[in-house]
Coordinates of C-alpha atoms in Angstrom, one line a residue:
Chain A
M4 CA -14.1 -22.1 16.3
K5 CA -13.0 -19.7 13.7
I6 CA -13.4 -16.0 13.4
L7 CA -14.5 -14.4 10.1
L8 CA -13.9 -10.8 9.5
M9 CA -16.6 -9.5 7.2
G10 CA -18.0 -6.2 6.0
N11 CA -18.5 -3.9 3.1
P12 CA -15.5 -3.0 0.9
N13 CA -13.0 -0.6 2.4
V14 CA -14.2 -0.6 6.0
G15 CA -10.9 -1.7 7.4
K16 CA -11.2 -5.5 7.6
S17 CA -7.5 -6.0 6.6
A18 CA -6.4 -3.4 9.1
I19 CA -8.3 -5.2 11.9
F20 CA -7.0 -8.5 10.6
N21 CA -3.4 -7.2 10.9
R22 CA -4.1 -5.9 14.4
L23 CA -5.6 -9.2 15.6
T24 CA -3.1 -11.6 14.1
G25 CA 0.0 -9.6 13.8
A26 CA 0.0 -10.9 10.3
K27 CA 0.7 -8.9 7.2
V28 CA -1.9 -8.4 4.6
I29 CA -1.9 -5.4 2.3
E30 CA -4.3 -2.7 3.4
S31 CA -5.1 0.3 1.3
N32 CA -7.6 3.1 1.1
Y33 CA -9.7 1.9 -1.8
P34 CA -12.5 -0.7 -2.1
G35 CA -11.5 -4.1 -3.4
T36 CA -7.9 -4.2 -1.9
T37 CA -8.6 -7.8 -0.7
V38 CA -10.0 -10.1 -3.4
D39 CA -8.9 -13.3 -1.9
Y40 CA -9.0 -14.5 1.7
T41 CA -6.1 -14.6 4.1
R42 CA -5.9 -16.8 7.2
G43 CA -4.1 -16.0 10.3
Y44 CA -4.1 -16.9 14.0
M45 CA -4.8 -15.0 17.2
R46 CA -4.6 -15.9 20.9
L47 CA -8.0 -16.0 22.5
D48 CA -7.9 -17.3 26.1
D49 CA -4.7 -19.3 25.7
E50 CA -6.0 -20.8 22.5
D51 CA -4.9 -20.3 18.9
V52 CA -8.0 -19.4 16.9
E53 CA -8.0 -19.1 13.2
V54 CA -9.0 -15.7 11.8
I55 CA -10.0 -15.2 8.1
D56 CA -9.9 -11.8 6.4
V57 CA -12.8 -12.2 4.0
P58 CA -13.1 -9.9 0.9
G59 CA -15.6 -7.1 1.2
T60 CA -19.1 -7.6 0.2
F61 CA -22.3 -5.6 0.3
S62 CA -24.7 -8.5 0.7
L63 CA -24.9 -12.2 0.6
E64 CA -26.0 -12.0 -3.0
P65 CA -22.6 -11.7 -4.7
K66 CA -22.0 -9.2 -7.6
D67 CA -18.4 -10.0 -8.4
V68 CA -15.8 -12.8 -7.9
A69 CA -14.5 -11.3 -4.7
E70 CA -18.0 -11.2 -3.3
E71 CA -18.6 -14.8 -4.4
V72 CA -15.4 -15.8 -2.4
A73 CA -16.8 -14.0 0.6
V74 CA -20.2 -15.8 0.5
K75 CA -18.5 -19.1 -0.1
I76 CA -16.2 -18.7 2.9
L77 CA -19.2 -17.8 5.1
K78 CA -21.1 -20.9 4.0
E79 CA -18.1 -23.2 4.4
N80 CA -17.4 -22.1 8.0
R81 CA -20.6 -22.7 9.9
D82 CA -18.8 -23.0 13.2
S83 CA -17.5 -19.4 13.0
V84 CA -18.1 -16.2 15.0
V85 CA -18.4 -13.4 12.5
V86 CA -16.9 -10.1 13.4
C87 CA -18.9 -7.7 11.3
I88 CA -17.0 -4.6 10.6
I89 CA -19.0 -1.5 9.8
D90 CA -17.8 1.9 8.5
S91 CA -19.4 4.1 11.2
T92 CA -20.1 6.8 8.6
K93 CA -22.1 4.3 6.6
L94 CA -23.9 2.5 9.3
E95 CA -27.0 1.6 7.3
R96 CA -25.4 -0.3 4.5
G97 CA -23.1 -2.1 7.0
L98 CA -26.1 -3.1 9.0
Y99 CA -27.7 -4.7 5.9
L100 CA -24.9 -7.2 5.7
A101 CA -24.8 -7.7 9.5
L102 CA -28.5 -8.5 9.6
E103 CA -28.2 -10.9 6.7
I104 CA -25.4 -12.7 8.6
I105 CA -27.4 -12.7 11.8
E106 CA -30.4 -14.1 10.0
E107 CA -28.3 -16.9 8.7
G108 CA -27.8 -17.9 12.4
Y109 CA -24.2 -16.9 12.9
P110 CA -23.0 -15.4 16.2
V111 CA -22.0 -11.9 15.4
V112 CA -19.9 -9.2 17.0
I113 CA -20.1 -5.7 15.5
A114 CA -17.1 -3.4 15.2
L115 CA -18.1 0.2 14.5
N116 CA -14.8 1.1 12.7
M117 CA -13.6 4.5 11.6
W118 CA -15.1 5.9 14.7
D119 CA -12.8 8.9 14.5
I120 CA -13.9 9.7 11.0
A121 CA -17.6 9.5 12.1
K122 CA -16.8 11.9 14.9
E123 CA -15.1 14.3 12.4
K124 CA -18.2 14.1 10.3
S125 CA -20.5 14.7 13.3
V126 CA -22.1 11.3 13.0
W127 CA -23.0 10.2 16.5
I128 CA -23.9 6.5 17.0
D129 CA -25.2 5.3 20.3
A130 CA -23.3 2.1 20.5
K131 CA -24.8 1.0 23.8
K132 CA -28.3 1.4 22.4
L133 CA -27.4 -0.4 19.2
E134 CA -26.1 -3.2 21.3
R135 CA -29.3 -3.4 23.2
V136 CA -31.4 -3.4 20.1
L137 CA -29.4 -6.0 18.2
G138 CA -28.5 -8.2 21.2
V139 CA -25.0 -8.6 20.0
P140 CA -21.8 -6.9 21.3
V141 CA -21.1 -3.6 19.5
V142 CA -17.6 -2.0 19.9
P143 CA -16.4 1.3 18.5
T144 CA -12.9 0.8 16.9
I145 CA -10.2 2.8 15.1
A146 CA -8.3 0.0 13.4
V147 CA -5.5 2.1 12.0
S148 CA -4.5 3.3 15.5
G149 CA -5.6 0.2 17.3
E150 CA -8.2 1.8 19.6
G151 CA -11.0 -0.5 20.7
I152 CA -9.3 -3.6 19.3
R153 CA -8.6 -5.0 22.8
E154 CA -12.3 -4.6 23.8
L155 CA -13.4 -6.1 20.5
V156 CA -11.3 -9.2 21.2
S157 CA -12.5 -9.5 24.8
R158 CA -16.1 -9.5 23.6
I159 CA -15.9 -12.2 20.9
K160 CA -16.8 -14.8 23.5
E161 CA -20.1 -13.1 24.2
A162 CA -21.4 -13.5 20.7
S163 CA -24.3 -15.9 20.3
P164 CA -26.9 -16.3 17.6
V165 CA -29.9 -13.9 17.8
D166 CA -33.3 -14.4 16.4
I167 CA -34.3 -11.6 14.1
E168 CA -37.8 -11.5 15.6
R169 CA -36.2 -10.5 18.9
I170 CA -34.6 -7.5 17.2
V171 CA -37.9 -6.4 15.8
R172 CA -39.5 -6.7 19.2
N173 CA -36.6 -4.8 20.9
L174 CA -37.3 -1.9 18.6
E175 CA -40.9 -1.8 19.3
G176 CA -40.5 -2.3 23.1
Chain B
M15 CA -36.6 -16.4 10.4
K16 CA -35.4 -14.5 7.4
L17 CA -36.5 -11.1 6.2
T18 CA -37.1 -9.9 2.6
V19 CA -34.9 -7.2 1.2
D20 CA -37.6 -4.5 1.9
E21 CA -38.3 -5.7 5.4
R22 CA -34.6 -5.6 6.2
W23 CA -34.2 -2.0 5.0
D24 CA -37.3 -1.0 7.0
L25 CA -35.8 -2.5 10.1
I26 CA -32.5 -0.7 9.4
D27 CA -34.3 2.6 9.0
K28 CA -35.9 2.1 12.4
I29 CA -32.7 1.1 14.0
A30 CA -30.8 4.1 12.5
E31 CA -33.6 6.4 13.6
Q32 CA -33.0 5.3 17.2
V33 CA -29.3 5.1 17.4
V34 CA -27.8 7.7 15.0
K35 CA -27.7 11.4 15.4
Y36 CA -26.2 13.7 12.8
G37 CA -24.6 16.9 14.0
E38 CA -23.9 20.0 11.9
Y39 CA -21.4 19.3 9.3
R40 CA -18.5 21.6 8.9
Y41 CA -16.9 21.9 5.5
R42 CA -13.2 21.4 6.0
L43 CA -9.9 21.5 4.1
K44 CA -10.1 17.8 3.6
D45 CA -13.4 18.2 1.9
A46 CA -12.1 21.0 -0.3
I47 CA -9.2 18.8 -1.4
A48 CA -11.6 15.9 -2.0
D49 CA -13.7 18.2 -4.2
I50 CA -11.0 19.7 -6.4
T51 CA -9.4 16.3 -7.0
V52 CA -12.5 14.7 -8.3
K53 CA -14.2 17.5 -10.3
P54 CA -13.0 17.2 -13.9
L55 CA -12.1 20.8 -14.4
T56 CA -9.6 20.9 -11.6
G57 CA -9.2 17.1 -11.1
I58 CA -7.8 16.3 -14.6
P59 CA -4.9 18.8 -14.3
I60 CA -4.2 17.6 -10.8
A61 CA -4.2 14.0 -12.0
I62 CA -1.8 14.8 -14.7
A63 CA 0.4 16.5 -12.2
V64 CA 0.2 13.6 -9.8
L65 CA 1.1 11.1 -12.5
Y66 CA 3.9 13.3 -13.8
G67 CA 5.2 13.6 -10.2
F68 CA 5.1 9.8 -9.9
W69 CA 7.1 9.5 -13.1
S70 CA 9.7 12.1 -12.1
F71 CA 10.0 10.6 -8.6
F72 CA 10.5 7.2 -10.1
G73 CA 13.2 8.3 -12.5
A74 CA 15.0 10.5 -10.0
F75 CA 14.9 8.1 -7.1
A76 CA 16.0 5.1 -9.1
G77 CA 18.6 7.1 -11.0
F78 CA 20.1 8.5 -7.8
F79 CA 20.8 5.0 -6.4
T80 CA 21.5 3.2 -9.6
D81 CA 23.7 5.7 -11.5
G82 CA 25.1 7.5 -8.5
F83 CA 26.1 4.5 -6.5
L84 CA 25.3 1.0 -7.7
V85 CA 26.6 1.2 -11.2
K86 CA 30.0 2.3 -9.9
L87 CA 30.0 -0.4 -7.3
F88 CA 29.2 -3.1 -9.8
D89 CA 31.3 -2.0 -12.8
N90 CA 34.4 -0.7 -11.1
H91 CA 34.8 -3.0 -8.2
W92 CA 32.6 -6.1 -8.3
L93 CA 33.1 -7.0 -12.0
P94 CA 36.9 -6.6 -12.3
W95 CA 37.4 -8.4 -9.0
L96 CA 35.2 -11.3 -10.1
Q97 CA 36.8 -11.5 -13.5
E98 CA 40.1 -11.8 -11.7
V99 CA 39.4 -14.3 -9.0
F100 CA 36.8 -16.6 -10.6
P101 CA 38.7 -19.8 -11.6
G102 CA 38.8 -21.4 -15.1
K103 CA 38.7 -18.3 -17.3
G104 CA 37.5 -19.4 -20.8
G105 CA 35.6 -22.5 -19.4
W106 CA 31.9 -22.9 -19.6
L107 CA 31.4 -22.5 -15.9
Y108 CA 33.2 -19.1 -16.1
Y109 CA 31.0 -18.2 -19.0
I110 CA 27.8 -19.0 -17.2
F111 CA 28.7 -17.3 -13.9
V112 CA 30.9 -14.4 -14.9
G113 CA 30.2 -14.1 -18.7
D114 CA 32.4 -12.4 -21.2
P115 CA 35.9 -12.0 -19.7
A116 CA 36.5 -8.8 -21.7
A117 CA 33.4 -7.0 -20.7
D118 CA 33.9 -3.7 -18.9
N119 CA 30.4 -3.3 -17.5
C120 CA 27.9 -5.6 -15.8
F121 CA 25.2 -5.1 -18.5
E122 CA 27.3 -6.7 -21.2
A123 CA 29.1 -9.4 -19.3
F124 CA 25.9 -11.5 -19.0
G125 CA 26.9 -13.9 -16.3
V126 CA 24.8 -15.0 -13.3
L127 CA 27.0 -13.2 -10.8
T128 CA 27.5 -10.2 -13.0
S129 CA 24.5 -9.2 -15.1
A130 CA 21.8 -11.1 -13.3
L131 CA 22.9 -9.7 -9.9
F132 CA 23.4 -6.2 -11.3
V133 CA 20.0 -6.2 -13.0
A134 CA 18.3 -7.5 -9.9
I135 CA 20.0 -5.5 -7.2
G136 CA 21.6 -2.6 -9.0
V137 CA 18.8 -1.5 -11.2
V138 CA 15.5 -3.2 -10.4
L139 CA 15.6 -3.0 -6.6
P140 CA 15.8 0.8 -6.5
A141 CA 13.1 1.0 -9.2
I142 CA 10.8 -1.2 -7.2
V143 CA 11.4 0.7 -4.0
A144 CA 10.7 4.0 -5.7
F145 CA 7.6 2.7 -7.4
Y146 CA 6.0 1.2 -4.4
L147 CA 6.9 4.1 -2.1
F148 CA 4.9 6.4 -4.3
L149 CA 2.1 3.9 -5.0
I150 CA 1.6 3.1 -1.4
I151 CA 1.1 6.8 -0.5
L152 CA -1.4 7.1 -3.3
E153 CA -3.2 4.0 -2.1
D154 CA -3.3 5.0 1.6
T155 CA -4.4 8.5 1.1
G156 CA -7.3 7.3 -1.0
Y157 CA -6.3 9.1 -4.2
L158 CA -6.7 6.1 -6.5
P159 CA -10.6 5.9 -6.4
R160 CA -10.6 9.5 -7.4
L161 CA -8.4 8.8 -10.3
A162 CA -10.8 6.0 -11.2
V163 CA -13.7 8.5 -11.3
L164 CA -11.8 10.8 -13.6
V165 CA -10.9 8.2 -16.2
D166 CA -14.2 6.5 -16.0
T167 CA -15.5 8.1 -19.3
V168 CA -12.4 7.2 -21.2
L169 CA -12.4 3.6 -20.0
H170 CA -16.1 3.2 -20.9
K171 CA -15.1 3.6 -24.5
I172 CA -13.4 0.2 -24.3
G173 CA -16.0 -1.5 -22.2
L174 CA -14.2 -1.1 -18.9
H175 CA -15.0 1.4 -16.2
G176 CA -13.0 3.7 -14.0
F177 CA -12.1 1.1 -11.4
A178 CA -10.0 -0.7 -14.0
V179 CA -7.4 2.1 -13.6
I180 CA -6.4 0.4 -10.2
P181 CA -5.2 -2.9 -11.8
M182 CA -3.6 -0.8 -14.5
I183 CA -1.5 1.2 -12.0
L184 CA -0.8 -1.9 -9.9
S185 CA 0.4 -3.5 -13.1
L186 CA 3.1 -0.9 -13.5
G187 CA 4.6 -2.4 -10.4
C188 CA 4.1 -6.0 -11.2
N189 CA 1.6 -7.7 -13.4
V190 CA 1.0 -10.6 -11.0
P191 CA -0.9 -8.7 -8.3
A192 CA -2.6 -6.7 -11.0
V193 CA -4.1 -9.8 -12.6
I194 CA -5.4 -10.8 -9.2
A195 CA -6.9 -7.3 -8.7
T196 CA -9.0 -7.8 -11.8
R197 CA -11.3 -9.9 -9.7
A198 CA -12.9 -6.7 -8.3
L199 CA -14.3 -6.1 -11.8
E200 CA -17.9 -7.2 -12.3
T201 CA -18.2 -9.4 -15.4
G202 CA -16.2 -12.2 -16.8
K203 CA -15.7 -10.2 -20.0
Q204 CA -14.2 -7.3 -18.1
R205 CA -11.9 -9.5 -16.1
F206 CA -10.6 -11.4 -19.1
M207 CA -10.1 -8.2 -21.1
M208 CA -8.3 -6.4 -18.3
A209 CA -6.1 -9.3 -17.5
V210 CA -5.0 -9.9 -21.1
L211 CA -4.6 -6.2 -21.9
L212 CA -2.4 -5.5 -18.9
A213 CA -0.4 -8.6 -19.3
I214 CA 0.4 -7.6 -22.8
F215 CA 0.6 -3.8 -22.8
I216 CA 1.7 -2.7 -19.3
P217 CA 5.4 -3.0 -18.5
C218 CA 6.2 -3.8 -14.9
G219 CA 8.3 -1.7 -12.6
A220 CA 11.4 -3.9 -13.0
Q221 CA 11.2 -3.5 -16.7
L222 CA 10.6 0.2 -16.5
G223 CA 13.7 0.5 -14.2
I224 CA 15.9 -1.1 -16.9
M225 CA 14.3 0.9 -19.7
F226 CA 15.3 4.1 -18.0
K227 CA 18.9 2.7 -18.1
V228 CA 18.9 1.3 -21.6
I229 CA 16.8 3.8 -23.6
P230 CA 16.7 6.8 -21.3
G231 CA 15.4 9.2 -24.0
H232 CA 12.7 7.0 -25.3
V233 CA 10.9 5.6 -22.3
G234 CA 8.1 8.2 -22.6
F235 CA 7.6 7.3 -26.2
V236 CA 7.5 3.6 -25.6
M237 CA 5.0 4.1 -22.7
L238 CA 2.7 6.2 -24.9
Y239 CA 2.9 3.7 -27.7
L240 CA 2.0 0.9 -25.3
L241 CA -0.8 2.9 -23.8
A242 CA -2.2 3.6 -27.3
G243 CA -2.0 -0.1 -28.0
F244 CA -3.9 -0.8 -24.8
F245 CA -6.8 1.4 -25.9
V246 CA -6.8 0.3 -29.6
F247 CA -6.8 -3.4 -28.7
G248 CA -9.2 -2.8 -25.8
F249 CA -11.6 -1.2 -28.2
I250 CA -11.3 -4.2 -30.6
L251 CA -11.6 -6.8 -27.8
D252 CA -14.7 -5.0 -26.4
R253 CA -16.4 -5.3 -29.8
L254 CA -15.3 -9.0 -30.4
L255 CA -16.0 -10.5 -27.0
P256 CA -19.5 -11.4 -25.9
G257 CA -20.7 -10.2 -22.5
K258 CA -21.8 -7.2 -20.7
S259 CA -20.0 -4.1 -19.4
P260 CA -22.3 -2.7 -16.8
E261 CA -22.2 0.6 -15.1
I262 CA -21.0 0.7 -11.5
L263 CA -21.3 3.0 -8.6
L264 CA -17.8 3.6 -7.3
D265 CA -17.2 4.3 -3.6
V266 CA -14.9 7.1 -3.0
P267 CA -13.5 6.9 0.5
P268 CA -12.5 10.0 2.5
Y269 CA -8.8 11.1 2.3
Q270 CA -6.6 9.7 5.1
R271 CA -3.2 10.7 6.2
P272 CA -0.9 7.7 5.4
I273 CA 0.5 6.1 8.5
A274 CA 4.3 5.7 8.4
K275 CA 4.1 2.3 10.0
N276 CA 1.7 1.0 7.4
V277 CA 3.7 2.5 4.6
T278 CA 6.9 0.9 5.6
R279 CA 5.3 -2.4 6.3
K280 CA 3.7 -2.5 2.9
L281 CA 6.9 -1.4 1.2
W282 CA 8.8 -4.2 3.0
M283 CA 6.1 -6.8 1.9
R284 CA 6.3 -5.7 -1.7
V285 CA 10.1 -5.7 -1.8
K286 CA 10.2 -9.1 -0.1
S287 CA 7.8 -10.6 -2.6
F288 CA 10.0 -9.0 -5.4
F289 CA 13.0 -10.8 -4.0
K290 CA 11.1 -14.1 -3.8
V291 CA 9.6 -14.0 -7.3
A292 CA 12.1 -12.0 -9.2
I293 CA 15.6 -13.0 -8.1
P294 CA 15.3 -16.8 -8.7
F295 CA 14.0 -16.1 -12.2
V296 CA 16.6 -13.6 -13.1
L297 CA 19.4 -16.0 -12.0
L298 CA 17.7 -18.9 -13.7
G299 CA 17.1 -16.8 -16.8
V300 CA 20.8 -16.1 -17.2
I301 CA 21.8 -19.7 -16.7
I302 CA 19.2 -20.9 -19.3
V303 CA 20.1 -18.3 -21.9
N304 CA 23.8 -19.0 -21.5
L305 CA 23.3 -22.7 -21.8
M306 CA 21.2 -22.3 -24.9
Y307 CA 23.9 -20.1 -26.3
L308 CA 26.7 -22.5 -25.4
T309 CA 24.9 -25.5 -27.0
G310 CA 24.3 -23.5 -30.2
F311 CA 20.5 -23.6 -29.8
L312 CA 20.1 -19.9 -29.8
G313 CA 22.2 -19.5 -32.9
W314 CA 20.0 -22.1 -34.7
L315 CA 16.8 -20.4 -33.4
A316 CA 18.1 -17.0 -34.5
N317 CA 18.7 -18.2 -38.1
L318 CA 15.3 -19.9 -38.1
L319 CA 13.5 -16.7 -37.0
E320 CA 15.7 -14.3 -39.0
P321 CA 13.1 -13.7 -41.8
L322 CA 10.5 -12.8 -39.3
L323 CA 12.7 -10.7 -37.0
C324 CA 14.6 -8.9 -39.7
G325 CA 11.8 -9.0 -42.4
W326 CA 8.8 -8.0 -40.4
F327 CA 10.1 -6.1 -37.3
G328 CA 13.4 -4.9 -38.7
V329 CA 15.5 -5.9 -35.7
P330 CA 18.7 -8.0 -35.7
K331 CA 18.3 -11.7 -35.4
E332 CA 20.4 -11.7 -32.2
T333 CA 17.3 -10.3 -30.4
V334 CA 16.1 -13.9 -30.2
G335 CA 18.2 -14.4 -27.0
P336 CA 16.4 -11.6 -25.1
L337 CA 13.1 -12.7 -26.5
V338 CA 13.7 -16.2 -24.9
A339 CA 14.8 -14.5 -21.7
A340 CA 11.7 -12.3 -21.7
F341 CA 9.6 -15.4 -21.0
L342 CA 11.4 -15.6 -17.6
R343 CA 12.0 -12.0 -16.8
K344 CA 11.3 -8.9 -18.9
D345 CA 13.9 -6.8 -17.0
L346 CA 16.6 -9.3 -17.9
A347 CA 15.5 -9.3 -21.5
V348 CA 15.8 -5.5 -21.8
A349 CA 19.2 -5.5 -20.1
Q350 CA 20.3 -8.2 -22.6
L351 CA 19.1 -6.1 -25.6
S352 CA 21.5 -3.3 -24.6
A353 CA 24.4 -5.6 -25.3
I354 CA 23.4 -6.2 -28.9
E355 CA 24.7 -3.9 -31.6
M356 CA 21.8 -2.0 -33.3
T357 CA 20.5 1.4 -34.1
M358 CA 18.4 3.4 -31.7
P359 CA 15.1 2.8 -33.6
Q360 CA 15.9 -0.9 -33.7
L361 CA 16.6 -0.9 -30.0
V362 CA 13.3 0.9 -29.2
T363 CA 11.4 -1.6 -31.5
S364 CA 13.0 -4.5 -29.6
V365 CA 12.1 -3.0 -26.2
V366 CA 8.5 -2.7 -27.5
L367 CA 8.6 -6.3 -28.7
V368 CA 9.9 -7.5 -25.4
S369 CA 7.1 -5.7 -23.6
L370 CA 4.3 -7.0 -25.9
Y371 CA 5.7 -10.4 -26.2
F372 CA 4.6 -13.3 -24.0
P373 CA 3.9 -12.4 -20.4
C374 CA 6.7 -13.4 -18.0
V375 CA 6.2 -16.9 -16.5
A376 CA 4.9 -15.6 -13.1
T377 CA 2.2 -13.5 -14.9
F378 CA 1.4 -16.4 -17.2
A379 CA 0.9 -18.8 -14.3
M380 CA -1.4 -16.2 -12.6
L381 CA -3.5 -15.8 -15.8
I382 CA -4.0 -19.5 -16.0
R383 CA -5.0 -19.5 -12.3
E384 CA -7.6 -16.8 -12.9
G385 CA -8.9 -18.8 -15.8
R386 CA -9.3 -21.8 -13.5
E387 CA -12.1 -20.0 -11.7
G388 CA -14.2 -20.7 -14.8
G389 CA -13.2 -24.4 -15.0
L390 CA -11.9 -25.9 -18.2
K391 CA -13.7 -23.4 -20.3
G392 CA -12.2 -20.6 -18.3
V393 CA -8.7 -21.9 -18.7
S394 CA -9.0 -22.4 -22.4
Q395 CA -10.5 -18.9 -22.7
Y396 CA -7.5 -17.4 -20.9
L397 CA -5.0 -19.6 -22.6
F398 CA -6.2 -19.6 -26.2
G399 CA -8.0 -16.3 -26.2
G400 CA -5.0 -14.7 -24.5
L401 CA -2.6 -16.3 -27.0
G402 CA -4.7 -15.2 -30.0
A403 CA -4.8 -11.6 -28.8
L404 CA -1.1 -11.8 -28.1
I405 CA -0.1 -13.0 -31.5
A406 CA -2.3 -10.4 -33.2
V407 CA -0.8 -7.7 -31.0
I408 CA 2.8 -8.6 -31.6
F409 CA 2.4 -8.7 -35.4
L410 CA 0.3 -5.6 -35.7
W411 CA 1.5 -3.3 -33.0
G412 CA 5.1 -4.6 -33.2
G413 CA 5.1 -4.2 -37.0
L414 CA 3.4 -0.8 -36.9
I415 CA 6.3 0.7 -34.9
R416 CA 8.7 -0.2 -37.8
L417 CA 6.3 1.5 -40.2
I418 CA 6.5 4.6 -38.0
W419 CA 10.3 4.5 -38.2
I420 CA 10.1 4.1 -42.0
I421 CA 7.7 7.1 -42.3
L422 CA 9.9 9.2 -40.1
G423 CA 12.8 8.2 -42.3
V424 CA 15.0 6.8 -39.6
A425 CA 15.0 3.1 -40.5

């Protein structure tokens, strides 16, 4: 098993990567800081699991080289759990990529990152409800301070592939 | 099952409707700062102030450590001690490691343990630390994307867009990560243009640090001259190269307070990679140049290139040594220039030539690696296209500066 960290540009993938692996990749506050991928390892139930910090992308139809890299890594690692990192202030566009990845049949865990900034901006997301609708674990996180990272790690195991039709039904029901 | 793009957005709308609530938004200080730094009327003066602050901080910080402390340490203690205790004065080993036995400063001695060490630790290290400290704060606050928005219009004139300012600024630290950062640009044309332009025109932090030492009064002029070249040749490349330069929508993230731990960690990473990449090349550079000098190769090359160097650029033929060293390390090359006897305009011309001239070997390797993404065609584009641009730039932009001196009546 591998863990892929994916999400839109500048949502904090590198920050979460550094938190998970104790590794050191450059994080900055602008989109496109990571243009190549970095591998690291984290302990998960007494096992060393490989974690890949994937460059940011908006969708699985790449628009630049960094996005091409992202899509290629996803396709090459079919046995992965994808931790989909979403900027809580820009939920919709993050969900777009998350849904695409779910449709591809990958087990997904969602990190609602920048939870603090969302609160500042008075954006309230019902994480529990989102979890029920999507059928995948959803964890609010603040990567720069480390809040929620432990819960995120503990819930990676729960991820399993979800049929998109079930999500559609969950919404209606 | 897979959804179509429209179905997916419909689904997202429904999800968002159920799980997201927006409260009342309060306009805060952070938003006010965000506004004034991105609106042209206030943003441009602020950008100038920020960049000027960057410049002053760089000069002051590096100067404080280099002139106030490290120069004295190296020139008054390390050099005389080494000249005294290193065995075999006059032998070739002494020449390579200590250099000129009569030298009274570490710039001119040009040995591995004198000049190379002094350049790397005494001058470039403080410059690198100063540069990255400021840059990291700009990066982590989120100022850079705002700068990108402000310069968007100008960069559009040469077929790039605002985001290109980020590789440009990274390049002032080191060209290698800057070339990698061009990957965030959309089209192959933009990536190639940007990589070539910054490898040619943008001096790295190490070189800047040395320039402040060697031509303290003229660094601003050299920078403006190189920046002008960046735009002139960018304009030409944009017209010559096929390909598109599409518009982009740039994401401007909210301002964040930099976290001390992240700043120090990044600074440490940058300094560490400087030590790994730079120091071996500086040491190796001095050994190679000294060996070439001792075997008489440099003398032969200097005579061979004399018509070009003296005739076209108006610089002494001895600059051939630094030009060879510039292939390994530009900081070393500039340091070496200071030991050659010439007039100030000649020195400034030589510094410009060293900047424009072939990218250092680390950058060159990275350019080839970027080309490899496009297969054999990509590599030959980066190699031959890059070299073509380079040769044109050296002759035209390097020659023009001599013309400026002639018009000004100083050469």
